[in-house]
Every structure is written in C-alpha cells, then in structure tokens.
Amino acid sequence: MAGPSGVGTRTFSQHIADRQKGFPEARGEFTALLQEIMVAAKVISREVRKAGLIDALGLTGRMNIQGEAVQILDEFANETIIRNVGHTGHLCVLSSEENAEPIPIPDQYPRGGYVMTFDPLDGSSNIDGNVSIGTIFSIHRKRSSGTDGTLEDLLQAGRDQVAAGYIIYGSSTILVYSTGRGQGVHGFTLDPTVGEFLLSHPDIRIPTDGRIYSVNEGNTGRWDEKTRKVVAGLKGSDNPRGEPYSTRYIGSLVADFHRNLLYGGIFLYPPDAKHPTGKLRLLSEAAPMSFLAEEAGGKATTGRERVLDVVPKELHERVPLIVGSPREVEWAERILAS
Ligand code: AHG
Ligand code: MN
Ligand code: MN
C-alpha cells in the first residue's frame, strides 16, 4: 500500500517531471536524458536477470583499456547505454570505462547540451557468481562552444556534476539518483510486474555514525602504515565507536556503497603497491558515488582531499576512495592526512 509520500506508486518518470516544474526555464532536455538512462537500465536489468539462461555469462575474450577481461554483459550494457542514451540527442559526447577514448555521437544523430561518463557494469568479476552488480552514471553540462563535445567537456571536477546515480541489480533492481544542490538522493525499485521504477527510498540520508567497514583486506600487505592503522583501528576499539566494526565487502562498488548508504559505514579503496593511486576510476566510479554520498549527508575523500574537488587530467584516472558516514570518514581522514 502506498503512503502519502508516493512510496510504492510514484514512478521515476513522474518524479523527475515534477522536479522539472521547479525550474521554469528548463526545456526538458535533462528530464529526457534521465528518462533514457532509466530505459537503458530496464533493458540491462532484463538481460542480467536471465543471464544464465541466454548464454550471456562469461568472457568476450577481449581486454578493456584497464587491462581487465571484458565480460559479455559488460559489452551488452556498454552498447545499450551508447545506443539508448547516447543517440537520443541529449548528449554531445560520452565516456565509458570500457572505451579508451571519448565516444563521439555519430554524424546521423543530433547533439545535446550534456556530457555523460559511465561504468556500464560495475562489479563484473561478480557476474558469473550471481552476486550483485550495477551501472554508474555521471552527468555534466557541456562547456565547450562547438557542436561536438570535447575531452575538456569530459574532464570536469565531480563538484560540477548536475546529476549522478547508479542502478543496482541485486535482490531487486534499484535506481538511485541525485541532481545535487539539496534536491536529495532518491531510490526507485523496478517492479517487474508493471515494468516501472517506483519510488521506494525517498530522500535517503546516510546514518551519521556507521557500524560497518568495507575494504579488500587481502591487500593488507600492499598498504602503507597509515592505511593499516585505519583498518586495525576499525577492527579494534581505537575508533569513534569504541568497539569493532563488522566487515562487509562484496567487491562491487555499487553494492558495497548502496549497503553502506542505507546502513551507515565506511568503504575504502586505498592506494596499494599494486594500485599506487588507488584502483577506482575517478570519473566513472569515485566522483558519482562521492556526489551521492555528500548529497545524502556523507563524506568522500581521497585521504588528502575531497573527491569532488579533484580535477581529472585524463579519462581513466584512478583515485583512492574513502566514502561513507561522516563520523567514520572524518576519523579515517585525520589518520591518513597526519
Ligand atoms: P569493474 O567491475 O567496473 O571493473 O569495477 C570493479 C571495481 C569495483 O566495483 C570494486 O569496488 C572493486 O573493483 C573491487 O576490487 P577488488 O576486487 O580489488 O577488491
Ligand atoms: Mn566499476
Ligand atoms: Mn565496469
């Protein structure tokens, strides 16, 4: 049953259309772009849900720009987003974690005033194990003056995002998004019986204090002293809580982030000897998640600076990411920056 807030009945489309009414000057392009992302999410969710039945598991046999094996579903999600979102006239250029270079809009399609960076399928290594995976997107306004978007349009700081979000393909499919600037973070669950994303998590606020820590502890031997001190603190009592935190680590950023957003906690992917600047990609992973975290009342740092203030120099730049409840992130940052 729906409450007065529209939980369980209000669709994502209604929600974004209503929000647009608050901006009389808006021409609807941004709302249309979010709609197309939602449609792509439904198509990807449909494939993910039946992956084991339709020969969609496993590898393509190719490696991506990051030197990672490309899964069949990675490629499907990438192509779906490029086609369903990139070719609808709202974007002037795209960038995907799976493509080395910016993705131009082919000549026959119109160009729009926005730029999108995305991770088509996050947590690929979990696909074949039927563990939660996701899609991440980040939107900026076009800055350059020509019709086509440029590299400069893509290399913008996270603080200048006009929207960010993710879709998690978990026990249900949920779309979480924010347009920042105090508009809040909202979650919509795909109801497969009606084929709509319905409001399920209005105005998500991350708990200020957490009880969970999430990090790949297999990397302990590759960390520096300060990172080891933070994680040892979380396991002992020398921490803001005064007792050990619970470990939860899935290995899909979207899923680890989503859980900690709802329950409170701290996620860390620090630099290590194998990933000297961190593993996660600034534009397609760290910046959109940091935008959502801050909008929900959380914090996100590289250990040295606010993630949203990092100005990217290249498309596939990696940064350390420490994100979550403000109490825990501020405490970790104090140790890391000391
Ligand atoms: P992707 O599948 O898009 O390449 O991203 C994987 C990322 C991220 O989802 C996750 O937080 C991290 O890699 C896990 O890395 P480890 O396996 O090294 O813990
Ligand atoms: Mn990823
Ligand atoms: Mn990916």
PDB file of N, CA and C and ligand atoms in Angstrom, residues 97 119 121-123 136 253 280-281 285, ligand 2:
ATOM      1  N   GLU A  97      33.891   3.454 -19.093  1.00  0.00           N
ATOM      2  CA  GLU A  97      35.024   2.728 -18.516  1.00  0.00           C
ATOM      3  C   GLU A  97      35.583   1.707 -19.511  1.00  0.00           C
ATOM      4  N   ASP A 119      30.008   3.773 -16.004  1.00  0.00           N
ATOM      5  CA  ASP A 119      30.579   2.432 -15.821  1.00  0.00           C
ATOM      6  C   ASP A 119      29.420   1.499 -16.159  1.00  0.00           C
ATOM      7  N   LEU A 121      28.915  -1.738 -16.438  1.00  0.00           N
ATOM      8  CA  LEU A 121      28.646  -2.828 -15.498  1.00  0.00           C
ATOM      9  C   LEU A 121      29.749  -2.828 -14.450  1.00  0.00           C
ATOM     10  N   ASP A 122      29.383  -2.474 -13.263  1.00  0.00           N
ATOM     11  CA  ASP A 122      30.333  -2.401 -12.161  1.00  0.00           C
ATOM     12  C   ASP A 122      30.264  -3.698 -11.360  1.00  0.00           C
ATOM     13  N   GLY A 123      31.441  -4.234 -11.052  1.00  0.00           N
ATOM     14  CA  GLY A 123      31.483  -5.499 -10.307  1.00  0.00           C
ATOM     15  C   GLY A 123      31.468  -6.693 -11.230  1.00  0.00           C
ATOM     16  N   ILE A 136      26.839   2.683 -13.200  1.00  0.00           N
ATOM     17  CA  ILE A 136      27.036   4.000 -12.573  1.00  0.00           C
ATOM     18  C   ILE A 136      27.034   5.068 -13.663  1.00  0.00           C
ATOM     19  N   LEU A 253      31.508  -2.074  -6.260  1.00  0.00           N
ATOM     20  CA  LEU A 253      31.394  -0.777  -5.589  1.00  0.00           C
ATOM     21  C   LEU A 253      29.930  -0.386  -5.390  1.00  0.00           C
ATOM     22  N   LEU A 280      40.005   2.601  -8.127  1.00  0.00           N
ATOM     23  CA  LEU A 280      38.731   3.045  -8.695  1.00  0.00           C
ATOM     24  C   LEU A 280      38.911   4.267  -9.595  1.00  0.00           C
ATOM     25  N   ARG A 281      38.115   4.291 -10.634  1.00  0.00           N
ATOM     26  CA  ARG A 281      38.210   5.347 -11.629  1.00  0.00           C
ATOM     27  C   ARG A 281      37.491   6.594 -11.124  1.00  0.00           C
ATOM     28  N   GLU A 285      33.487   6.139 -11.356  1.00  0.00           N
ATOM     29  CA  GLU A 285      33.157   5.458 -10.105  1.00  0.00           C
ATOM     30  C   GLU A 285      33.216   6.409  -8.897  1.00  0.00           C
TER      31      GLU A 285
HETATM   32 MN    MN B   2      33.381  -0.418 -11.766  1.00  0.00          MN
END
